[in-house]
Structure formats: C-alpha cells, structure tokens
Amino acid sequence: MKNDRNTFEGRLPAQAPLANPYVPFQLENPTMYGPKEGLVRGTLFPGLDLPFMGMVNQEPRDFSPLMQLQSMAFGLQELALYLDTHREDKEALEVFQSYRQMYLEAKKAYEQENGPLTLTSVDSDRYNWLENPWPWEYNCNGRE
C-alpha cells in the first residue's frame, strides 16, 4: 500500500493465508558432506539437504585455490551454526578446529601468492589492498 508520504509500507490483506514453516531437528553427531560437496549442495549436513522442488544442485565446480578457500570458509560457517545449538558435540568441534587450521594455512598461502583477501590481511608496513588484481579480473591473473 502507498501512504501519503509517497513511500510503501507492507500490510497483509484481510484474508491472507498463513505459512507453515518446518525446521528439521538436527541430531547429535550427524553425517557430513566434505566442504567442497557441502558448498555445492548448500549444506554440510545431508539431513538438512532438502532441495527446492526436488532439484538437486550437483554441478561440479572448478576447484581453484580460491574455491578451496571458499569451501573451507563455508564448512567453518556451517559447523559454527551447528555448534551454536550442539555445544557438547566433541566430534563436530574437532572437525571445526581441523577445518579452521586448514583454512588459515590455505589462506596464508593464497595471500602470499595473490595478495590480501580481506582488509585485516593487509601488510602492516604499507597499505596494499588495491595493488593486486581482484579474483574476477581474469586477464590480470593470467587467466583467459
């Protein structure tokens, strides 16, 4: 609906149908996809892999160093969300710590080769954030 100030505000119609959300309950020690497959599937946990209208995203991705970092960061975030509700799951915490260590090592190696990924990775002696090509600048990165 449009109000007098020429802006829009959201209102439900008088007979609006209600949604019925469903949130699956996640059990302790669930099976997990690896970070690469989890990134493609949209979750690390097969029990939460509920494709929209049965359409499964299985398209393989080019596993470049940047994609490796992205999949590890995704895995870390998924595990952090799981650990928010399952703090006592020691196995998940061990996997989280393992992924974290692998991520930090891969990030350090990537940044030594390609420059900083985040502002917190900028060299302390000079500001070099904009010196290197961005990942999507293929021609500058030697890719066509």
mmCIF file with all atom_site columns, N, CA, C and O in Angstrom, residues 22-33 37-57 74-75 77-86 89:
data_model
loop_
_atom_site.group_PDB
_atom_site.id
_atom_site.type_symbol
_atom_site.label_atom_id
_atom_site.label_alt_id
_atom_site.label_comp_id
_atom_site.label_asym_id
_atom_site.label_entity_id
_atom_site.label_seq_id
_atom_site.pdbx_PDB_ins_code
_atom_site.Cartn_x
_atom_site.Cartn_y
_atom_site.Cartn_z
_atom_site.occupancy
_atom_site.B_iso_or_equiv
_atom_site.pdbx_formal_charge
_atom_site.auth_seq_id
_atom_site.auth_comp_id
_atom_site.auth_asym_id
_atom_site.auth_atom_id
_atom_site.pdbx_PDB_model_num
ATOM 1   N N  . TYR A 1 22 ? 8.641  -25.272 8.486  1.00 0.00 ? 22 TYR A N  1
ATOM 2   C CA . TYR A 1 22 ? 9.133  -26.521 9.061  1.00 0.00 ? 22 TYR A CA 1
ATOM 3   C C  . TYR A 1 22 ? 10.643 -26.408 9.181  1.00 0.00 ? 22 TYR A C  1
ATOM 4   O O  . TYR A 1 22 ? 11.325 -26.104 8.212  1.00 0.00 ? 22 TYR A O  1
ATOM 5   N N  . VAL A 1 23 ? 11.140 -26.623 10.368 1.00 0.00 ? 23 VAL A N  1
ATOM 6   C CA . VAL A 1 23 ? 12.575 -26.615 10.602 1.00 0.00 ? 23 VAL A CA 1
ATOM 7   C C  . VAL A 1 23 ? 12.956 -28.005 11.092 1.00 0.00 ? 23 VAL A C  1
ATOM 8   O O  . VAL A 1 23 ? 12.527 -28.417 12.167 1.00 0.00 ? 23 VAL A O  1
ATOM 9   N N  . PRO A 1 24 ? 13.731 -28.755 10.313 1.00 0.00 ? 24 PRO A N  1
ATOM 10  C CA . PRO A 1 24 ? 14.096 -30.103 10.739 1.00 0.00 ? 24 PRO A CA 1
ATOM 11  C C  . PRO A 1 24 ? 14.988 -30.075 11.977 1.00 0.00 ? 24 PRO A C  1
ATOM 12  O O  . PRO A 1 24 ? 15.828 -29.190 12.118 1.00 0.00 ? 24 PRO A O  1
ATOM 13  N N  . PHE A 1 25 ? 14.780 -31.014 12.871 1.00 0.00 ? 25 PHE A N  1
ATOM 14  C CA . PHE A 1 25 ? 15.583 -31.124 14.076 1.00 0.00 ? 25 PHE A CA 1
ATOM 15  C C  . PHE A 1 25 ? 16.858 -31.875 13.744 1.00 0.00 ? 25 PHE A C  1
ATOM 16  O O  . PHE A 1 25 ? 16.816 -32.948 13.155 1.00 0.00 ? 25 PHE A O  1
ATOM 17  N N  . GLN A 1 26 ? 17.993 -31.315 14.120 1.00 0.00 ? 26 GLN A N  1
ATOM 18  C CA . GLN A 1 26 ? 19.280 -31.919 13.802 1.00 0.00 ? 26 GLN A CA 1
ATOM 19  C C  . GLN A 1 26 ? 19.769 -32.723 15.004 1.00 0.00 ? 26 GLN A C  1
ATOM 20  O O  . GLN A 1 26 ? 19.866 -32.217 16.112 1.00 0.00 ? 26 GLN A O  1
ATOM 21  N N  . LEU A 1 27 ? 20.081 -33.999 14.780 1.00 0.00 ? 27 LEU A N  1
ATOM 22  C CA . LEU A 1 27 ? 20.538 -34.883 15.839 1.00 0.00 ? 27 LEU A CA 1
ATOM 23  C C  . LEU A 1 27 ? 22.029 -34.694 16.101 1.00 0.00 ? 27 LEU A C  1
ATOM 24  O O  . LEU A 1 27 ? 22.752 -34.132 15.283 1.00 0.00 ? 27 LEU A O  1
ATOM 25  N N  . GLU A 1 28 ? 22.492 -35.198 17.248 1.00 0.00 ? 28 GLU A N  1
ATOM 26  C CA . GLU A 1 28 ? 23.920 -35.163 17.579 1.00 0.00 ? 28 GLU A CA 1
ATOM 27  C C  . GLU A 1 28 ? 24.709 -36.048 16.623 1.00 0.00 ? 28 GLU A C  1
ATOM 28  O O  . GLU A 1 28 ? 24.202 -37.051 16.127 1.00 0.00 ? 28 GLU A O  1
ATOM 29  N N  . ASN A 1 29 ? 25.957 -35.713 16.385 1.00 0.00 ? 29 ASN A N  1
ATOM 30  C CA . ASN A 1 29 ? 26.883 -36.477 15.549 1.00 0.00 ? 29 ASN A CA 1
ATOM 31  C C  . ASN A 1 29 ? 26.309 -36.829 14.176 1.00 0.00 ? 29 ASN A C  1
ATOM 32  O O  . ASN A 1 29 ? 26.299 -37.990 13.777 1.00 0.00 ? 29 ASN A O  1
ATOM 33  N N  . PRO A 1 30 ? 25.814 -35.845 13.427 1.00 0.00 ? 30 PRO A N  1
ATOM 34  C CA . PRO A 1 30 ? 25.252 -36.154 12.108 1.00 0.00 ? 30 PRO A CA 1
ATOM 35  C C  . PRO A 1 30 ? 26.345 -36.495 11.103 1.00 0.00 ? 30 PRO A C  1
ATOM 36  O O  . PRO A 1 30 ? 27.504 -36.117 11.269 1.00 0.00 ? 30 PRO A O  1
ATOM 37  N N  . THR A 1 31 ? 25.972 -37.221 10.071 1.00 0.00 ? 31 THR A N  1
ATOM 38  C CA . THR A 1 31 ? 26.913 -37.433 8.972  1.00 0.00 ? 31 THR A CA 1
ATOM 39  C C  . THR A 1 31 ? 27.084 -36.099 8.250  1.00 0.00 ? 31 THR A C  1
ATOM 40  O O  . THR A 1 31 ? 26.204 -35.241 8.298  1.00 0.00 ? 31 THR A O  1
ATOM 41  N N  . MET A 1 32 ? 28.232 -35.934 7.600  1.00 0.00 ? 32 MET A N  1
ATOM 42  C CA . MET A 1 32 ? 28.521 -34.663 6.943  1.00 0.00 ? 32 MET A CA 1
ATOM 43  C C  . MET A 1 32 ? 29.108 -34.891 5.560  1.00 0.00 ? 32 MET A C  1
ATOM 44  O O  . MET A 1 32 ? 29.821 -35.861 5.337  1.00 0.00 ? 32 MET A O  1
ATOM 45  N N  . TYR A 1 33 ? 28.782 -33.959 4.654  1.00 0.00 ? 33 TYR A N  1
ATOM 46  C CA . TYR A 1 33 ? 29.475 -33.885 3.380  1.00 0.00 ? 33 TYR A CA 1
ATOM 47  C C  . TYR A 1 33 ? 30.847 -33.260 3.645  1.00 0.00 ? 33 TYR A C  1
ATOM 48  O O  . TYR A 1 33 ? 31.038 -32.576 4.647  1.00 0.00 ? 33 TYR A O  1
ATOM 49  N N  . GLU A 1 37 ? 31.732 -30.593 -1.438 1.00 0.00 ? 37 GLU A N  1
ATOM 50  C CA . GLU A 1 37 ? 30.378 -31.038 -1.777 1.00 0.00 ? 37 GLU A CA 1
ATOM 51  C C  . GLU A 1 37 ? 29.334 -30.220 -1.017 1.00 0.00 ? 37 GLU A C  1
ATOM 52  O O  . GLU A 1 37 ? 28.284 -29.884 -1.555 1.00 0.00 ? 37 GLU A O  1
ATOM 53  N N  . GLY A 1 38 ? 29.627 -29.873 0.239  1.00 0.00 ? 38 GLY A N  1
ATOM 54  C CA . GLY A 1 38 ? 28.702 -29.064 1.026  1.00 0.00 ? 38 GLY A CA 1
ATOM 55  C C  . GLY A 1 38 ? 28.434 -27.716 0.387  1.00 0.00 ? 38 GLY A C  1
ATOM 56  O O  . GLY A 1 38 ? 27.305 -27.232 0.381  1.00 0.00 ? 38 GLY A O  1
ATOM 57  N N  . LEU A 1 39 ? 29.484 -27.104 -0.166 1.00 0.00 ? 39 LEU A N  1
ATOM 58  C CA . LEU A 1 39 ? 29.309 -25.811 -0.831 1.00 0.00 ? 39 LEU A CA 1
ATOM 59  C C  . LEU A 1 39 ? 28.369 -25.936 -2.031 1.00 0.00 ? 39 LEU A C  1
ATOM 60  O O  . LEU A 1 39 ? 27.487 -25.108 -2.235 1.00 0.00 ? 39 LEU A O  1
ATOM 61  N N  . VAL A 1 40 ? 28.537 -26.999 -2.811 1.00 0.00 ? 40 VAL A N  1
ATOM 62  C CA . VAL A 1 40 ? 27.683 -27.222 -3.983 1.00 0.00 ? 40 VAL A CA 1
ATOM 63  C C  . VAL A 1 40 ? 26.253 -27.541 -3.553 1.00 0.00 ? 40 VAL A C  1
ATOM 64  O O  . VAL A 1 40 ? 25.288 -27.048 -4.137 1.00 0.00 ? 40 VAL A O  1
ATOM 65  N N  . ARG A 1 41 ? 26.095 -28.343 -2.488 1.00 0.00 ? 41 ARG A N  1
ATOM 66  C CA . ARG A 1 41 ? 24.770 -28.757 -2.032 1.00 0.00 ? 41 ARG A CA 1
ATOM 67  C C  . ARG A 1 41 ? 24.057 -27.689 -1.205 1.00 0.00 ? 41 ARG A C  1
ATOM 68  O O  . ARG A 1 41 ? 22.856 -27.725 -1.045 1.00 0.00 ? 41 ARG A O  1
ATOM 69  N N  . GLY A 1 42 ? 24.838 -26.747 -0.633 1.00 0.00 ? 42 GLY A N  1
ATOM 70  C CA . GLY A 1 42 ? 24.231 -25.688 0.167  1.00 0.00 ? 42 GLY A CA 1
ATOM 71  C C  . GLY A 1 42 ? 24.164 -26.004 1.646  1.00 0.00 ? 42 GLY A C  1
ATOM 72  O O  . GLY A 1 42 ? 23.643 -25.221 2.426  1.00 0.00 ? 42 GLY A O  1
ATOM 73  N N  . THR A 1 43 ? 24.703 -27.143 2.063  1.00 0.00 ? 43 THR A N  1
ATOM 74  C CA . THR A 1 43 ? 24.770 -27.521 3.466  1.00 0.00 ? 43 THR A CA 1
ATOM 75  C C  . THR A 1 43 ? 25.815 -28.610 3.642  1.00 0.00 ? 43 THR A C  1
ATOM 76  O O  . THR A 1 43 ? 26.085 -29.365 2.715  1.00 0.00 ? 43 THR A O  1
ATOM 77  N N  . LEU A 1 44 ? 26.396 -28.673 4.826  1.00 0.00 ? 44 LEU A N  1
ATOM 78  C CA . LEU A 1 44 ? 27.321 -29.761 5.144  1.00 0.00 ? 44 LEU A CA 1
ATOM 79  C C  . LEU A 1 44 ? 26.583 -31.019 5.577  1.00 0.00 ? 44 LEU A C  1
ATOM 80  O O  . LEU A 1 44 ? 27.147 -32.090 5.622  1.00 0.00 ? 44 LEU A O  1
ATOM 81  N N  . PHE A 1 45 ? 25.315 -30.869 5.927  1.00 0.00 ? 45 PHE A N  1
ATOM 82  C CA . PHE A 1 45 ? 24.577 -31.946 6.582  1.00 0.00 ? 45 PHE A CA 1
ATOM 83  C C  . PHE A 1 45 ? 23.533 -32.561 5.655  1.00 0.00 ? 45 PHE A C  1
ATOM 84  O O  . PHE A 1 45 ? 22.549 -31.908 5.306  1.00 0.00 ? 45 PHE A O  1
ATOM 85  N N  . PRO A 1 46 ? 23.707 -33.839 5.277  1.00 0.00 ? 46 PRO A N  1
ATOM 86  C CA . PRO A 1 46 ? 22.726 -34.490 4.404  1.00 0.00 ? 46 PRO A CA 1
ATOM 87  C C  . PRO A 1 46 ? 21.303 -34.459 4.973  1.00 0.00 ? 46 PRO A C  1
ATOM 88  O O  . PRO A 1 46 ? 20.343 -34.365 4.218  1.00 0.00 ? 46 PRO A O  1
ATOM 89  N N  . GLY A 1 47 ? 21.160 -34.473 6.285  1.00 0.00 ? 47 GLY A N  1
ATOM 90  C CA . GLY A 1 47 ? 19.835 -34.415 6.895  1.00 0.00 ? 47 GLY A CA 1
ATOM 91  C C  . GLY A 1 47 ? 19.125 -33.097 6.675  1.00 0.00 ? 47 GLY A C  1
ATOM 92  O O  . GLY A 1 47 ? 17.903 -33.012 6.814  1.00 0.00 ? 47 GLY A O  1
ATOM 93  N N  . LEU A 1 48 ? 19.864 -32.053 6.350  1.00 0.00 ? 48 LEU A N  1
ATOM 94  C CA . LEU A 1 48 ? 19.272 -30.738 6.068  1.00 0.00 ? 48 LEU A CA 1
ATOM 95  C C  . LEU A 1 48 ? 19.245 -30.434 4.578  1.00 0.00 ? 48 LEU A C  1
ATOM 96  O O  . LEU A 1 48 ? 18.838 -29.354 4.168  1.00 0.00 ? 48 LEU A O  1
ATOM 97  N N  . ASP A 1 49 ? 19.686 -31.369 3.782  1.00 0.00 ? 49 ASP A N  1
ATOM 98  C CA . ASP A 1 49 ? 19.747 -31.181 2.328  1.00 0.00 ? 49 ASP A CA 1
ATOM 99  C C  . ASP A 1 49 ? 18.365 -31.454 1.754  1.00 0.00 ? 49 ASP A C  1
ATOM 100 O O  . ASP A 1 49 ? 18.033 -32.571 1.387  1.00 0.00 ? 49 ASP A O  1
ATOM 101 N N  . LEU A 1 50 ? 17.562 -30.414 1.713  1.00 0.00 ? 50 LEU A N  1
ATOM 102 C CA . LEU A 1 50 ? 16.182 -30.518 1.250  1.00 0.00 ? 50 LEU A CA 1
ATOM 103 C C  . LEU A 1 50 ? 16.018 -29.659 0.004  1.00 0.00 ? 50 LEU A C  1
ATOM 104 O O  . LEU A 1 50 ? 15.608 -28.504 0.075  1.00 0.00 ? 50 LEU A O  1
ATOM 105 N N  . PRO A 1 51 ? 16.355 -30.199 -1.162 1.00 0.00 ? 51 PRO A N  1
ATOM 106 C CA . PRO A 1 51 ? 16.332 -29.402 -2.393 1.00 0.00 ? 51 PRO A CA 1
ATOM 107 C C  . PRO A 1 51 ? 14.944 -28.859 -2.720 1.00 0.00 ? 51 PRO A C  1
ATOM 108 O O  . PRO A 1 51 ? 13.950 -29.556 -2.567 1.00 0.00 ? 51 PRO A O  1
ATOM 109 N N  . PHE A 1 52 ? 14.900 -27.632 -3.166 1.00 0.00 ? 52 PHE A N  1
ATOM 110 C CA . PHE A 1 52 ? 13.652 -26.996 -3.565 1.00 0.00 ? 52 PHE A CA 1
ATOM 111 C C  . PHE A 1 52 ? 13.047 -27.730 -4.751 1.00 0.00 ? 52 PHE A C  1
ATOM 112 O O  . PHE A 1 52 ? 13.706 -27.925 -5.772 1.00 0.00 ? 52 PHE A O  1
ATOM 113 N N  . MET A 1 53 ? 11.830 -28.178 -4.602 1.00 0.00 ? 53 MET A N  1
ATOM 114 C CA . MET A 1 53 ? 11.084 -28.892 -5.644 1.00 0.00 ? 53 MET A CA 1
ATOM 115 C C  . MET A 1 53 ? 11.864 -30.100 -6.185 1.00 0.00 ? 53 MET A C  1
ATOM 116 O O  . MET A 1 53 ? 11.760 -30.447 -7.355 1.00 0.00 ? 53 MET A O  1
ATOM 117 N N  . GLY A 1 54 ? 12.682 -30.699 -5.342 1.00 0.00 ? 54 GLY A N  1
ATOM 118 C CA . GLY A 1 54 ? 13.424 -31.895 -5.737 1.00 0.00 ? 54 GLY A CA 1
ATOM 119 C C  . GLY A 1 54 ? 14.585 -31.655 -6.677 1.00 0.00 ? 54 GLY A C  1
ATOM 120 O O  . GLY A 1 54 ? 15.194 -32.598 -7.165 1.00 0.00 ? 54 GLY A O  1
ATOM 121 N N  . MET A 1 55 ? 14.913 -30.394 -6.959 1.00 0.00 ? 55 MET A N  1
ATOM 122 C CA . MET A 1 55 ? 16.015 -30.080 -7.865 1.00 0.00 ? 55 MET A CA 1
ATOM 123 C C  . MET A 1 55 ? 17.318 -30.027 -7.077 1.00 0.00 ? 55 MET A C  1
ATOM 124 O O  . MET A 1 55 ? 17.511 -29.152 -6.238 1.00 0.00 ? 55 MET A O  1
ATOM 125 N N  . VAL A 1 56 ? 18.211 -30.978 -7.334 1.00 0.00 ? 56 VAL A N  1
ATOM 126 C CA . VAL A 1 56 ? 19.459 -31.095 -6.599 1.00 0.00 ? 56 VAL A CA 1
ATOM 127 C C  . VAL A 1 56 ? 20.582 -30.409 -7.364 1.00 0.00 ? 56 VAL A C  1
ATOM 128 O O  . VAL A 1 56 ? 20.773 -30.660 -8.546 1.00 0.00 ? 56 VAL A O  1
ATOM 129 N N  . ASN A 1 57 ? 21.310 -29.548 -6.669 1.00 0.00 ? 57 ASN A N  1
ATOM 130 C CA . ASN A 1 57 ? 22.459 -28.886 -7.268 1.00 0.00 ? 57 ASN A CA 1
ATOM 131 C C  . ASN A 1 57 ? 23.661 -29.807 -7.116 1.00 0.00 ? 57 ASN A C  1
ATOM 132 O O  . ASN A 1 57 ? 24.199 -29.964 -6.035 1.00 0.00 ? 57 ASN A O  1
ATOM 133 N N  . PHE A 1 74 ? 32.948 -21.914 4.012  1.00 0.00 ? 74 PHE A N  1
ATOM 134 C CA . PHE A 1 74 ? 31.565 -22.376 4.093  1.00 0.00 ? 74 PHE A CA 1
ATOM 135 C C  . PHE A 1 74 ? 31.433 -23.480 5.141  1.00 0.00 ? 74 PHE A C  1
ATOM 136 O O  . PHE A 1 74 ? 30.522 -23.465 5.972  1.00 0.00 ? 74 PHE A O  1
ATOM 137 N N  . GLY A 1 75 ? 32.374 -24.437 5.112  1.00 0.00 ? 75 GLY A N  1
ATOM 138 C CA . GLY A 1 75 ? 32.357 -25.522 6.095  1.00 0.00 ? 75 GLY A CA 1
ATOM 139 C C  . GLY A 1 75 ? 32.482 -25.004 7.515  1.00 0.00 ? 75 GLY A C  1
ATOM 140 O O  . GLY A 1 75 ? 31.784 -25.464 8.422  1.00 0.00 ? 75 GLY A O  1
ATOM 141 N N  . GLN A 1 77 ? 31.582 -22.033 8.628  1.00 0.00 ? 77 GLN A N  1
ATOM 142 C CA . GLN A 1 77 ? 30.341 -21.348 8.996  1.00 0.00 ? 77 GLN A CA 1
ATOM 143 C C  . GLN A 1 77 ? 29.231 -22.344 9.311  1.00 0.00 ? 77 GLN A C  1
ATOM 144 O O  . GLN A 1 77 ? 28.490 -22.185 10.282 1.00 0.00 ? 77 GLN A O  1
ATOM 145 N N  . GLU A 1 78 ? 29.106 -23.386 8.508  1.00 0.00 ? 78 GLU A N  1
ATOM 146 C CA . GLU A 1 78 ? 28.092 -24.416 8.752  1.00 0.00 ? 78 GLU A CA 1
ATOM 147 C C  . GLU A 1 78 ? 28.328 -25.095 10.098 1.00 0.00 ? 78 GLU A C  1
ATOM 148 O O  . GLU A 1 78 ? 27.393 -25.319 10.857 1.00 0.00 ? 78 GLU A O  1
ATOM 149 N N  . LEU A 1 79 ? 29.581 -25.441 10.373 1.00 0.00 ? 79 LEU A N  1
ATOM 150 C CA . LEU A 1 79 ? 29.886 -26.087 11.650 1.00 0.00 ? 79 LEU A CA 1
ATOM 151 C C  . LEU A 1 79 ? 29.655 -25.143 12.821 1.00 0.00 ? 79 LEU A C  1
ATOM 152 O O  . LEU A 1 79 ? 29.188 -25.560 13.883 1.00 0.00 ? 79 LEU A O  1
ATOM 153 N N  . ALA A 1 80 ? 29.971 -23.862 12.648 1.00 0.00 ? 80 ALA A N  1
ATOM 154 C CA . ALA A 1 80 ? 29.719 -22.884 13.713 1.00 0.00 ? 80 ALA A CA 1
ATOM 155 C C  . ALA A 1 80 ? 28.226 -22.799 14.010 1.00 0.00 ? 80 ALA A C  1
ATOM 156 O O  . ALA A 1 80 ? 27.813 -22.757 15.187 1.00 0.00 ? 80 ALA A O  1
ATOM 157 N N  . LEU A 1 81 ? 27.395 -22.783 12.975 1.00 0.00 ? 81 LEU A N  1
ATOM 158 C CA . LEU A 1 81 ? 25.946 -22.744 13.195 1.00 0.00 ? 81 LEU A CA 1
ATOM 159 C C  . LEU A 1 81 ? 25.465 -24.006 13.906 1.00 0.00 ? 81 LEU A C  1
ATOM 160 O O  . LEU A 1 81 ? 24.615 -23.942 14.796 1.00 0.00 ? 81 LEU A O  1
ATOM 161 N N  . TYR A 1 82 ? 26.007 -25.155 13.527 1.00 0.00 ? 82 TYR A N  1
ATOM 162 C CA . TYR A 1 82 ? 25.652 -26.412 14.189 1.00 0.00 ? 82 TYR A CA 1
ATOM 163 C C  . TYR A 1 82 ? 26.085 -26.379 15.649 1.00 0.00 ? 82 TYR A C  1
ATOM 164 O O  . TYR A 1 82 ? 25.324 -26.751 16.552 1.00 0.00 ? 82 TYR A O  1
ATOM 165 N N  . LEU A 1 83 ? 27.320 -25.923 15.902 1.00 0.00 ? 83 LEU A N  1
ATOM 166 C CA . LEU A 1 83 ? 27.831 -25.890 17.271 1.00 0.00 ? 83 LEU A CA 1
ATOM 167 C C  . LEU A 1 83 ? 27.094 -24.884 18.145 1.00 0.00 ? 83 LEU A C  1
ATOM 168 O O  . LEU A 1 83 ? 27.092 -25.020 19.373 1.00 0.00 ? 83 LEU A O  1
ATOM 169 N N  . ASP A 1 84 ? 26.462 -23.888 17.535 1.00 0.00 ? 84 ASP A N  1
ATOM 170 C CA . ASP A 1 84 ? 25.635 -22.955 18.314 1.00 0.00 ? 84 ASP A CA 1
ATOM 171 C C  . ASP A 1 84 ? 24.520 -23.686 19.054 1.00 0.00 ? 84 ASP A C  1
ATOM 172 O O  . ASP A 1 84 ? 24.108 -23.271 20.138 1.00 0.00 ? 84 ASP A O  1
ATOM 173 N N  . THR A 1 85 ? 24.021 -24.757 18.471 1.00 0.00 ? 85 THR A N  1
ATOM 174 C CA . THR A 1 85 ? 22.904 -25.496 19.083 1.00 0.00 ? 85 THR A CA 1
ATOM 175 C C  . THR A 1 85 ? 23.323 -26.863 19.623 1.00 0.00 ? 85 THR A C  1
ATOM 176 O O  . THR A 1 85 ? 22.520 -27.548 20.243 1.00 0.00 ? 85 THR A O  1
ATOM 177 N N  . HIS A 1 86 ? 24.556 -27.289 19.366 1.00 0.00 ? 86 HIS A N  1
ATOM 178 C CA . HIS A 1 86 ? 25.047 -28.597 19.816 1.00 0.00 ? 86 HIS A CA 1
ATOM 179 C C  . HIS A 1 86 ? 26.449 -28.430 20.411 1.00 0.00 ? 86 HIS A C  1
ATOM 180 O O  . HIS A 1 86 ? 27.420 -29.001 19.927 1.00 0.00 ? 86 HIS A O  1
ATOM 181 N N  . ASP A 1 89 ? 28.912 -31.466 21.246 1.00 0.00 ? 89 ASP A N  1
ATOM 182 C CA . ASP A 1 89 ? 29.315 -32.408 20.210 1.00 0.00 ? 89 ASP A CA 1
ATOM 183 C C  . ASP A 1 89 ? 30.824 -32.272 19.973 1.00 0.00 ? 89 ASP A C  1
ATOM 184 O O  . ASP A 1 89 ? 31.285 -31.435 19.201 1.00 0.00 ? 89 ASP A O  1
#
